[in-house]
XYZ file of C-alpha atoms in Angstrom:
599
model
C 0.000 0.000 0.000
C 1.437 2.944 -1.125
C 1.312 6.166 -3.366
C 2.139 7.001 -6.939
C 2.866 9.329 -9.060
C 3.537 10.085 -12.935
C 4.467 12.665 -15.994
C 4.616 12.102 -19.227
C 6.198 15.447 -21.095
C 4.174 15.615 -24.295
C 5.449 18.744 -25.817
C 8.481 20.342 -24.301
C 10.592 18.636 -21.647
C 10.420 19.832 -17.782
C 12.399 19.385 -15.010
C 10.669 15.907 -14.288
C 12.795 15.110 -11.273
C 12.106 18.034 -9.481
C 8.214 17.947 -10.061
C 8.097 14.337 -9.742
C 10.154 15.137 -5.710
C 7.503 17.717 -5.252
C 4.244 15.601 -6.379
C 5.749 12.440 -3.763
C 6.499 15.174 -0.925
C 2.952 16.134 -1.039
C 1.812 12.074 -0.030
C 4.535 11.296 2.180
C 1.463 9.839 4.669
C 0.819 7.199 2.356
C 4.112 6.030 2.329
C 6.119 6.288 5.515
C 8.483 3.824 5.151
C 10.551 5.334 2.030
C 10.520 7.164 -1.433
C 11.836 6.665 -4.945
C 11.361 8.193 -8.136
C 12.994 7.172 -11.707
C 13.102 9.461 -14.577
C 13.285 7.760 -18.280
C 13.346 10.230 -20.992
C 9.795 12.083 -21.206
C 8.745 10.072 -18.175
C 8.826 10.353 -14.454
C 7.840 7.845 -11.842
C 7.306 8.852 -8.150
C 6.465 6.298 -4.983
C 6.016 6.279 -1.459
C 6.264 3.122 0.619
C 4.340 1.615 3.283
C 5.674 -1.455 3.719
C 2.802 -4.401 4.397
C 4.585 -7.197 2.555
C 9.136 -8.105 2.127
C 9.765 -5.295 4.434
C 12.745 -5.672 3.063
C 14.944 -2.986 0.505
C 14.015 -6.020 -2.527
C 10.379 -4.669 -1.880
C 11.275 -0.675 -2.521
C 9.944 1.092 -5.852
C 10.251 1.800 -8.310
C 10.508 -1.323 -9.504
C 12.609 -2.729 -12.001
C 12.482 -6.065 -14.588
C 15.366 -6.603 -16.109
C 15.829 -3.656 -18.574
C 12.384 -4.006 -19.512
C 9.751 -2.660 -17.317
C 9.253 -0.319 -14.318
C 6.629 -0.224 -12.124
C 4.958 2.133 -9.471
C 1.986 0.190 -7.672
C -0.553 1.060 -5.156
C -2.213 -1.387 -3.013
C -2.011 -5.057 -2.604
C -2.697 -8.407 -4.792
C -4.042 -10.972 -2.516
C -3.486 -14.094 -4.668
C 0.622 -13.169 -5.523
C 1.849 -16.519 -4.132
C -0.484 -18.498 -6.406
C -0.010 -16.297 -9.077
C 3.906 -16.856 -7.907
C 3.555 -20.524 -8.614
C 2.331 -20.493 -11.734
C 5.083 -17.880 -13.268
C 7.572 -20.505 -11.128
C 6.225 -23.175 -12.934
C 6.679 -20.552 -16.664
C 10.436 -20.597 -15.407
C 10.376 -17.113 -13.895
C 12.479 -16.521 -11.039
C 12.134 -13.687 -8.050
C 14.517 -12.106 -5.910
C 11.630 -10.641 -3.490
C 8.638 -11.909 -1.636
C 6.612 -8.695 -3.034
C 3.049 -8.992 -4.777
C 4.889 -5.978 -7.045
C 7.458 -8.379 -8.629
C 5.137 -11.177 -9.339
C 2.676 -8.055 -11.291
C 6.010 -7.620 -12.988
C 6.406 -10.969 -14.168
C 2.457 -11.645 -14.766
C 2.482 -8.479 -16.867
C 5.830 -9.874 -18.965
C 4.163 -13.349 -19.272
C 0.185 -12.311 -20.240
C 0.366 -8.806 -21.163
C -2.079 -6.452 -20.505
C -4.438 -9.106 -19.839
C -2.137 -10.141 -16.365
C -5.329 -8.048 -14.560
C -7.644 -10.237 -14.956
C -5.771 -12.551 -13.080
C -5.587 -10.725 -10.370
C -7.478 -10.731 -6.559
C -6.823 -7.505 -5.262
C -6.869 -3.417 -4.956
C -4.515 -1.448 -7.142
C -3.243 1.365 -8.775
C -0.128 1.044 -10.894
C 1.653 2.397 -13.758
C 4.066 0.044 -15.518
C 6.673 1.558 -18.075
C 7.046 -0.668 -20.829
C 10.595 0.577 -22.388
C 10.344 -2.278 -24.984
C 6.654 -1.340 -26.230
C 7.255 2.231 -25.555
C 4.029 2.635 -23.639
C 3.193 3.463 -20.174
C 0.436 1.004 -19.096
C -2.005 1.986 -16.256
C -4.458 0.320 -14.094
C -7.220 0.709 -11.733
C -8.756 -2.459 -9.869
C -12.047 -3.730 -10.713
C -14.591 -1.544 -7.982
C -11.555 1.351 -7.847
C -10.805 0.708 -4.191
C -7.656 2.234 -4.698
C -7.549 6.164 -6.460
C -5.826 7.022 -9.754
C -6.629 10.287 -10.685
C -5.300 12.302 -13.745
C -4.748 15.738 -16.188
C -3.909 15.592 -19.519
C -3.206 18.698 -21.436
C -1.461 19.757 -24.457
C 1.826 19.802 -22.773
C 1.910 16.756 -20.325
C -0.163 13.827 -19.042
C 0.115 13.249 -14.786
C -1.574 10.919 -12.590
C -1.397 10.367 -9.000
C -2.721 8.831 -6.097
C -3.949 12.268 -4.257
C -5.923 15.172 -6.104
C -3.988 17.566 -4.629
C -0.242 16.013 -6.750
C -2.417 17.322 -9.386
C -3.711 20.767 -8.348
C -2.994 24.142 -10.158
C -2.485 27.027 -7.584
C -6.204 28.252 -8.201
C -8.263 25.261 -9.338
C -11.410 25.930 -11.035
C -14.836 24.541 -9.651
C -16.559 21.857 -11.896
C -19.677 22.987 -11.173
C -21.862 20.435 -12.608
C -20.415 17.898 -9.829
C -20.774 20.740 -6.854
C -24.685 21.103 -7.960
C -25.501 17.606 -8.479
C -24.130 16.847 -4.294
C -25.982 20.163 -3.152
C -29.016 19.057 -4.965
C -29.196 15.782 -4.555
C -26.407 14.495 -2.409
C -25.108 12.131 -4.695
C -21.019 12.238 -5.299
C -18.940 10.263 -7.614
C -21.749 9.560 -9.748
C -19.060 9.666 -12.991
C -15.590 9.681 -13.450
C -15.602 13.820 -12.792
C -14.230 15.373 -9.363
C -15.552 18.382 -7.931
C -11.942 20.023 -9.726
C -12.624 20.963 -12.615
C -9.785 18.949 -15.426
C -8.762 16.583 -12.863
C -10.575 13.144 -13.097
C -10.595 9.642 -12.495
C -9.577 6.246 -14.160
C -12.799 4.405 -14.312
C -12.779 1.490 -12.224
C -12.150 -1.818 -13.813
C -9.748 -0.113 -16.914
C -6.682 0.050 -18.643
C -5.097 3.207 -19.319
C -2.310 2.620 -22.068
C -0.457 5.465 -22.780
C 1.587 5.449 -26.367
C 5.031 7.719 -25.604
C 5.532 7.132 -29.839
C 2.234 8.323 -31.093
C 2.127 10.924 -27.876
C -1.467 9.412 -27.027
C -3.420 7.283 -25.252
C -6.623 4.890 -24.786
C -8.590 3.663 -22.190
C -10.427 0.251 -22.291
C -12.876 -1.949 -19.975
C -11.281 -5.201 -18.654
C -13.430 -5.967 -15.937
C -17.321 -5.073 -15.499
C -20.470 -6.847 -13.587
C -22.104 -9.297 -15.324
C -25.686 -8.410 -16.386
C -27.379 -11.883 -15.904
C -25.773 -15.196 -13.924
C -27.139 -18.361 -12.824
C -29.017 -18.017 -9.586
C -28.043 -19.856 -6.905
C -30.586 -21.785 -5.197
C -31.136 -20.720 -1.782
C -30.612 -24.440 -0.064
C -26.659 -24.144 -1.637
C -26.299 -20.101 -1.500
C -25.131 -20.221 2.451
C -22.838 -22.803 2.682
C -21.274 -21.188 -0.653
C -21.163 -17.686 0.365
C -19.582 -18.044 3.529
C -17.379 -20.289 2.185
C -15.930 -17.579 -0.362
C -15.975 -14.555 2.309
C -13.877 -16.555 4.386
C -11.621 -17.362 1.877
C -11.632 -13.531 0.781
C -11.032 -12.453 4.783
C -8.257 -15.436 4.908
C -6.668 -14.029 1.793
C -6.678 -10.256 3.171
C -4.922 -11.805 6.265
C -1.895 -11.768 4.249
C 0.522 -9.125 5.533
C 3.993 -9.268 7.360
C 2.804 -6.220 10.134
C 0.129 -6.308 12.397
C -4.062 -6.720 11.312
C -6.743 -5.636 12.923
C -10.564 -4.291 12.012
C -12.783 -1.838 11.954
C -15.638 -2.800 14.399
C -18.964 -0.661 14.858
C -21.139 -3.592 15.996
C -23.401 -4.387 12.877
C -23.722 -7.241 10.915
C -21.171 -6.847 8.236
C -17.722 -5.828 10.528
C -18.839 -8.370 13.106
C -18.975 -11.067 10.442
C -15.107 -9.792 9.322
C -14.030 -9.345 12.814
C -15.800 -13.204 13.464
C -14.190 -14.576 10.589
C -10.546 -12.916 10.954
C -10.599 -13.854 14.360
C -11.117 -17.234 13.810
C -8.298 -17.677 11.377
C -5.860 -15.233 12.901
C -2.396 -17.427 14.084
C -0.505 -14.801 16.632
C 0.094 -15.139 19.976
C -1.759 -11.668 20.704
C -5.563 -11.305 20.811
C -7.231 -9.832 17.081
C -7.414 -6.117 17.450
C -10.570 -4.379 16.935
C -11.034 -0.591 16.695
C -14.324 0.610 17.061
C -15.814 4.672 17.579
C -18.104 5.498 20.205
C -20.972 8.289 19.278
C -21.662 10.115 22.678
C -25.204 10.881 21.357
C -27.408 7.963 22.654
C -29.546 7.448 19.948
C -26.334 6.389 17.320
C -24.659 4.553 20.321
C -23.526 1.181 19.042
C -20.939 0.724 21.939
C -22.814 -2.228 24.161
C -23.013 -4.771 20.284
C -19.036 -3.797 19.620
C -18.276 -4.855 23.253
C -21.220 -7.761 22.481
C -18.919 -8.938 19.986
C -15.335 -8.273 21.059
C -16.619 -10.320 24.058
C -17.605 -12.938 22.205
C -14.773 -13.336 19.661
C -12.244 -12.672 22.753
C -10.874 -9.768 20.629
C -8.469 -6.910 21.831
C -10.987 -4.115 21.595
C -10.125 -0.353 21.899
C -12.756 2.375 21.873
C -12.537 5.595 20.533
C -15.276 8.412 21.705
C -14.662 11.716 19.316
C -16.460 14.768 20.733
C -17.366 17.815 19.415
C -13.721 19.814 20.351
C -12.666 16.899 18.154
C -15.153 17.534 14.981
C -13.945 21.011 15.269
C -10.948 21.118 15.665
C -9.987 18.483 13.236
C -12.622 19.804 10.593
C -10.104 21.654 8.345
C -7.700 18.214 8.293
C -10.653 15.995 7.290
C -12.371 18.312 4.719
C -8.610 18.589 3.209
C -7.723 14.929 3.528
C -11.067 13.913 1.492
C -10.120 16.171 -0.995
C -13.455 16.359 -1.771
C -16.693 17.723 -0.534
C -18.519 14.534 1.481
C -22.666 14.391 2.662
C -22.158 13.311 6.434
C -20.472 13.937 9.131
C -19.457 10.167 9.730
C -16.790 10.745 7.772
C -15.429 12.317 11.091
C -15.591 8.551 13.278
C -13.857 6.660 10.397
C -10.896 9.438 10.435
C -10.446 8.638 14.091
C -10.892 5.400 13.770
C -7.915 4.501 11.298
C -6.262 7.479 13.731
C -6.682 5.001 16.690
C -5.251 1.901 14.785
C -2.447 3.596 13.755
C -1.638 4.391 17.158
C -1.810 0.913 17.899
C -0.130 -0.344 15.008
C -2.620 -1.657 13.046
C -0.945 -0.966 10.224
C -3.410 -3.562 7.938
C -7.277 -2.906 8.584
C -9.945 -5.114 8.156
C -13.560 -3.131 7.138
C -17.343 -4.358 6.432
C -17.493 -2.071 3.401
C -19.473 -3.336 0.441
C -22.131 -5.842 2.440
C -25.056 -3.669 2.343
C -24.856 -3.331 -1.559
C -23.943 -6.853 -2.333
C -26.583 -7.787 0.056
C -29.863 -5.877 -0.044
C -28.805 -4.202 3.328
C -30.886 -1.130 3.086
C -34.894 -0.689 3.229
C -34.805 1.372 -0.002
C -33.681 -1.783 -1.893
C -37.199 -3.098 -0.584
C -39.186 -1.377 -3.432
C -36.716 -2.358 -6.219
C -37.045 -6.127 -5.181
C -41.219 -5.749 -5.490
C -40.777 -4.377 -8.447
C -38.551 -7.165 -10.122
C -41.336 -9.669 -8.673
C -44.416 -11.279 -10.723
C -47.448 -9.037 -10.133
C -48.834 -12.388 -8.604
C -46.127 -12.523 -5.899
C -46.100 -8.521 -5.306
C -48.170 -8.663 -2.337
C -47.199 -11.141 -0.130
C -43.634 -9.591 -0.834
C -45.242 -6.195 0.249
C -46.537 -7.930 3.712
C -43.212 -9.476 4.605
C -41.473 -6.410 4.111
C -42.821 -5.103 7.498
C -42.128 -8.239 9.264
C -38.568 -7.945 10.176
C -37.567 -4.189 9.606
C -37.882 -1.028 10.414
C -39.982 -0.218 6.895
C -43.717 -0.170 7.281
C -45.892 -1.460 4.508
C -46.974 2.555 3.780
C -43.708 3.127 3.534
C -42.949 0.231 1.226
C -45.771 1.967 -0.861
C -44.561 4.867 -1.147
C -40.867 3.805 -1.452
C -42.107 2.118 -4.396
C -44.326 4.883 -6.145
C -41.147 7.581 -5.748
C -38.010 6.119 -6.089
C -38.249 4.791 -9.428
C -39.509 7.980 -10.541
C -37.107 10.360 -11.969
C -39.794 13.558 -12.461
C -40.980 13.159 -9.020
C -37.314 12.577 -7.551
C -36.255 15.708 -9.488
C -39.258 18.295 -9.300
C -38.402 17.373 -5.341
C -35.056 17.666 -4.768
C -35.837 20.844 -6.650
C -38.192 22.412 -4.381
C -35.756 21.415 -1.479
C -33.129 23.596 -3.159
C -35.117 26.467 -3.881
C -32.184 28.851 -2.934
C -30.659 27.732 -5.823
C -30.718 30.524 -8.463
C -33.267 30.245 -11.501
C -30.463 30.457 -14.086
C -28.794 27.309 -12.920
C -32.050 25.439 -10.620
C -34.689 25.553 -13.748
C -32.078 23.751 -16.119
C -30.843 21.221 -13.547
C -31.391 17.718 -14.758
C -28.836 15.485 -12.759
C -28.191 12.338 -15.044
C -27.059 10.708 -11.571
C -30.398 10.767 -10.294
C -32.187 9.376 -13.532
C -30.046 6.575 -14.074
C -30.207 5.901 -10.219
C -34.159 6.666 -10.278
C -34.061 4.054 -13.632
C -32.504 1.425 -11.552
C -35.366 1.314 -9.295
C -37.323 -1.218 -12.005
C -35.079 -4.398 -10.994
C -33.167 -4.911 -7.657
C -30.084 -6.320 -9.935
C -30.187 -3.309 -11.836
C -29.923 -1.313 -8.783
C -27.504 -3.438 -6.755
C -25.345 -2.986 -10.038
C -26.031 0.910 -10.338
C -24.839 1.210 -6.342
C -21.469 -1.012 -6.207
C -20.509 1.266 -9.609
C -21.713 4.333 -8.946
C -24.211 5.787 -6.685
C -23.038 4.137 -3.404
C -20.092 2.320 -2.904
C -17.871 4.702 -5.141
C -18.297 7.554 -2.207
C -17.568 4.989 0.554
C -14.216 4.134 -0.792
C -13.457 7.177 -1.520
C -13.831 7.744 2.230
C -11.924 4.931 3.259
C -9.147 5.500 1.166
C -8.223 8.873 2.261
C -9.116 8.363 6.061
C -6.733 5.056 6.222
C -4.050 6.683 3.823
C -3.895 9.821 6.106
C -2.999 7.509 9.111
C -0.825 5.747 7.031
C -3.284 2.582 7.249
C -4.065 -0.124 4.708
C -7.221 -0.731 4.499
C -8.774 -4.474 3.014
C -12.649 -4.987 2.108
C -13.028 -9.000 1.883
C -16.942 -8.221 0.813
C -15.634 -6.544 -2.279
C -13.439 -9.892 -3.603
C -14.863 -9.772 -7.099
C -16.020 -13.630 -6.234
C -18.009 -12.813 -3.239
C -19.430 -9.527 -4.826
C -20.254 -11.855 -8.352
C -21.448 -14.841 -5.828
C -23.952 -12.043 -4.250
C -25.085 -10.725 -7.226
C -26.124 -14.254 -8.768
C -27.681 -15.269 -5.501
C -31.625 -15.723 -6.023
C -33.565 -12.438 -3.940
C -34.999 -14.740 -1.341
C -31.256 -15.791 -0.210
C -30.676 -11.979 0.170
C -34.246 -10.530 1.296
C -36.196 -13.141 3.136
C -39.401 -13.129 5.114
C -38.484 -8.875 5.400
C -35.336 -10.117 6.789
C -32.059 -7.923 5.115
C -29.007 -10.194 4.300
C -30.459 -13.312 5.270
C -27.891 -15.124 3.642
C -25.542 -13.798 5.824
C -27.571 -13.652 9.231
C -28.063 -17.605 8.834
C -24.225 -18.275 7.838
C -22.959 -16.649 11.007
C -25.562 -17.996 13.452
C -23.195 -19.735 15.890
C -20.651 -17.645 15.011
C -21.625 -14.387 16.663
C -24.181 -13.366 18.850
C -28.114 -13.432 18.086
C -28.787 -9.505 19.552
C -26.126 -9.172 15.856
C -27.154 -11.782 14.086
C -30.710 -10.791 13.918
C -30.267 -7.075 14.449
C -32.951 -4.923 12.729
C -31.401 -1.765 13.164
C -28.292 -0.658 11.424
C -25.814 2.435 11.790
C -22.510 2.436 11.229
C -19.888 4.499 12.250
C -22.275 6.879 12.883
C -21.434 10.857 13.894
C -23.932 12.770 16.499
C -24.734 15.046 14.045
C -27.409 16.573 15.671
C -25.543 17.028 18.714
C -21.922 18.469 16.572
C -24.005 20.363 14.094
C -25.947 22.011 16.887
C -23.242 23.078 18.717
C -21.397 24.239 15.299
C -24.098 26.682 13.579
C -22.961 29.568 14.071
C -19.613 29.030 12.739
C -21.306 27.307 9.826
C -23.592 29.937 9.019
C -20.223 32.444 8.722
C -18.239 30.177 6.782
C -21.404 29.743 4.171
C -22.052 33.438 4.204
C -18.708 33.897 3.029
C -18.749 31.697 0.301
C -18.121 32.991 -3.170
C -19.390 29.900 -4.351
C -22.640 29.673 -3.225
C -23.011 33.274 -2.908
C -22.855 32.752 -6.864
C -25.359 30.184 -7.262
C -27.292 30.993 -4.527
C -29.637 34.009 -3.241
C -28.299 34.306 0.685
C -30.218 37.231 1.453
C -33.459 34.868 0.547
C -31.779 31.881 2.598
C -32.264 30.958 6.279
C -30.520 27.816 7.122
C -32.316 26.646 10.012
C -35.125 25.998 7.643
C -32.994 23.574 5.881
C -32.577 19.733 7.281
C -29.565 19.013 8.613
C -27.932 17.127 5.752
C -28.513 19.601 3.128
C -27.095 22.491 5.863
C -23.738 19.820 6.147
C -23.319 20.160 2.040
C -23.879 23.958 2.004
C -21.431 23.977 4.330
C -18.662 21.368 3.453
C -18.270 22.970 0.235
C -18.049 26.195 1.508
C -15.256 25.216 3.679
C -13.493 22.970 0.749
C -13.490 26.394 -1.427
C -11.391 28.214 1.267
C -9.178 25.157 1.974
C -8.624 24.742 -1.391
C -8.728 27.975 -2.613
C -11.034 27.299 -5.591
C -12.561 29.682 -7.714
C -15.726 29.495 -9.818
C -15.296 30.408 -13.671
């Protein structure tokens, strides 16, 4: 786990090695444990270390094979030592015991087509001196970043936005009215910077240093339809490939632990790591403590580190902490973010650092693979016979918190993009006319579109309107604390597994996850097993954004941004719900960080 960097002088030549220094200085966090960049005619290579696997020198990067190739990486491929045997068995030979070297050899034996083969999160860049090309990558669900600019004059990438910043970036508004409006981010491959954007997950990236250009392909996507699993083999099969995918993310030469907030999904990690973990010391957990009662999950964490006999250490942020760390968060995300739980996470990853969790375990990626969330409720109906509709309508209210009126209504608005739109509208009426009356948001239609068949949707959320956002959070919180974080419900084989999994396996007698609430009975607890409620790592945000209004309402009345989109002297902000206040403000305070202008 690391970070990256990269130019590629199209026009005239620069002084690579000194921009290359400056773009690694600026993500030194991500890579503590050394630096090393590599300059090759019109192209420069930067990385930072953190060292999870040969903590030895033979693990540094750049890498080198033979004359051929060099490679910058970011993140980890879990299946290297089987990958290892069959290049052993090609008559390749290594001189480390890095997953980097054997994506070396992989990419010298197969090509561009070495990806597929791979179980893992990355980012790399591999210099191809032969081919005279500079091949890029991104890992299937982007887990790990790879942002980029390409202009006339150069093409750079890096792990961070802010390698890739000019000294006044420009707003891309689009992106900052489509989060105000409707609160979704990372709906496309766009940032909130306007030029700077992402390598779409699951791509190739080739860049052709003869022809001066470059292409970007699809190697890896969902599949549309698979064969469902029956529901009589879909537990014993499921489990059976998380735990491999939890065993596999086990694989580290420093210290794991995990992310525990006392739901379903990190209990089942912490449950399953636990059981496999083969150190004298108990399995660390790190969980965050709201110290607003009604987002408590405290008593299930200690429920479960109980349980599991697991080295537990609690964290419980207040609101000095929220303030006072509010400019290092906004600036670590990089970009504007909807909730205020972004805040536990950072502490979280700040707390396992401190106790040397170096690798993190974390549940990401089981309520979309799953049909965790009441809203996926309606989208399940929908994909239903008309002759089974009803009885699925009744059992929706058995075993959660969504009442059959609710189901109703769920289902008569969410799949509808004019209602969606015409409200999220009215909810934004400070919005000025010139921009609020042509406001269309092609997020929200293809997420409102989605909303006709729960695959569909489940598809639409692990790619873009959900779990996108959530790594995104992940990524920077862990990276900040120098912290690698692994998500063994994203394995492409558990995700594909869930996905081809008949509905009743997932949603059963209004039960979320059932799949997963019957494969861990006996394994953890029955107050988590069969837990209707859910929440996360989450903030007291009524309690922080109370206490923090006033300085919100100067930061937002301040705002060139918004005072540019927005009628302020028309806007009172305690009429607004909390969430859309949160936005308002977040970007307001991302704008000063950042010093970003609107064109």
């Amino acid at each position: 786990m690391c970070g990256i960097s990269g130019i590629v002088a199209r026009k005239t030549m620069i002084d690579s090695e000194r921009e290359i220094r400056r773009m690694n200085d600026i993500i030194e966090h991500r890579g503590p444990d050394g630096e090393g960049i590599y300059c090759y005619q019109n192209v420069a290579l930067g990385h930072r270390r953190l060292a999870i696997l040969d903590l030895s020198e033979l693990g540094k990067q750049p890498m080198h094979w033979e004359e051929k190739y060099t490679i910058v990486f970011n993140g980890e491929v879990y299946n290297y030592i089987e990958i290892r045997e069959v290049l052993l068995k090609e008559g390749y030979s290594f001189k480390s015991e890095s997953d980097t070297e054997v994506i070396l050899a992989a990419y010298d034996l197969w090509g561009k087509e070495c990806v597929t083969r791979f179980n893992g999160m990355w980012s790399f860049a591999i210099l191809d001196k032969e081919k005279k090309v500079l091949f890029c990558s991104r890992d299937r669900f982007g887990i790990k970043p790879f942002y980029y600019t390409i202009s006339e004059e150069e093409f750079r990438f890096g792990s961070e936005i802010k390698q890739l910043l000019e000294e006044q970036p420009l707003l891309n508004l689009p992106v900052a009215l489509d989060f105000i409006i409707t609160g979704i981010e990372e709906a496309s491959d766009e940032t909130f910077f306007k030029g700077i954007v992402k390598l779409t997950p699951g791509h190739n990236l080739t860049f052709d240093l003869a022809q001066n250009s470059y292409q970007i392909e699809a190697f890896y996507s969902l599949p549309d339809e698979g064969k469902e699993t029956a529901n009589g083999d879909s537990i014993p099969g499921y489990i059976s490939l998380l735990e491999e995918s939890v065993k596999l993310r086990m694989r580290s030469d420093v210290r794991v632990g995990t992310c525990l907030s006392g739901g379903l999904d990190s209990s089942t990690v912490a449950a399953l790591a636990s059981k496999n973990y083969n150190y004298q010391e108990q399995f660390y957990a790190i969980h965050a403590k709201s110290e607003e009662a009604a987002t408590d999950e405290s008593a299930f964490a200690t429920l479960v580190s109980g349980h599991l006999n697991l080295n537990l250490k609690t964290v419980v942020p207040g609101y000095q902490d929220f303030e006072s760390n509010m400019d290092e968060v906004i600036y670590t995300q990089e970009e504007p973010f909807g909730s205020p739980s972004v805040f536990m996470q950072y502490f979280v990853f700040k707390e396992a650092r401190k106790n040397n969790c170096i690798v993190m375990l974390d549940g990401q990626g089981g309520d979309e693979t799953l049909l965790g969330y009441e809203r996926y409720y309606p989208a399940l109906i929908r994909s239903l016979p008309w002759s089974k509709r009803l009885k699925a309508l009744l059992n929706s209210k058995k075993n959660s918190r969504l009442s059959m009126l609710e189901a109703i209504k769920y289902m008569l608005y969410f799949g509808n993009y004019k209602s969606r739109l015409n409200r999220v509208k009215r909810r934004a009426n400070f919005i000025r006319p010139e921009y609020l009356e042509h406001f269309k948001s092609e997020a929200l239609r293809k997420v409102s579109e989605s909303y006709s068949d729960v695959r569909k949707m489940q598809k639409m959320e692990l790619t873009r309107s959900q779990l996108p956002h959530l790594l995104r959070y992940e990524d920077k919180n862990s990276m900040k604390h120098s912290v690698e974080a692994r998500l063994p419900f994203i394995d492409y084989r558990v995700v594909e597994f869930a996905l081809n999994m008949e509905n009743e396996a997932k949603i059963y007698d209004g039960w979320t996850k059932y799949v997963l609430r019957k494969g861990m009975s006996g394994l953890l607890p029955k107050e988590i097993v069969w837990r209707k409620n859910k929440l996360g790592f989450n903030a007291p945000e009524n309690l922080w954004l109370e206490k923090h209004a006033a300085e919100m309402e100067k930061v937002i009345r301040k705002s060139v941004i918004f005072n540019a989109i927005s009628d302020l002297n028309q806007l009172d902000l305690n009429q607004l719900d909390k969430r859309m206040r949160w936005r308002i403000y977040n970007l307001a305070k991302w704008e000063l960080l950042f010093n970003v202008r609107i064109a």
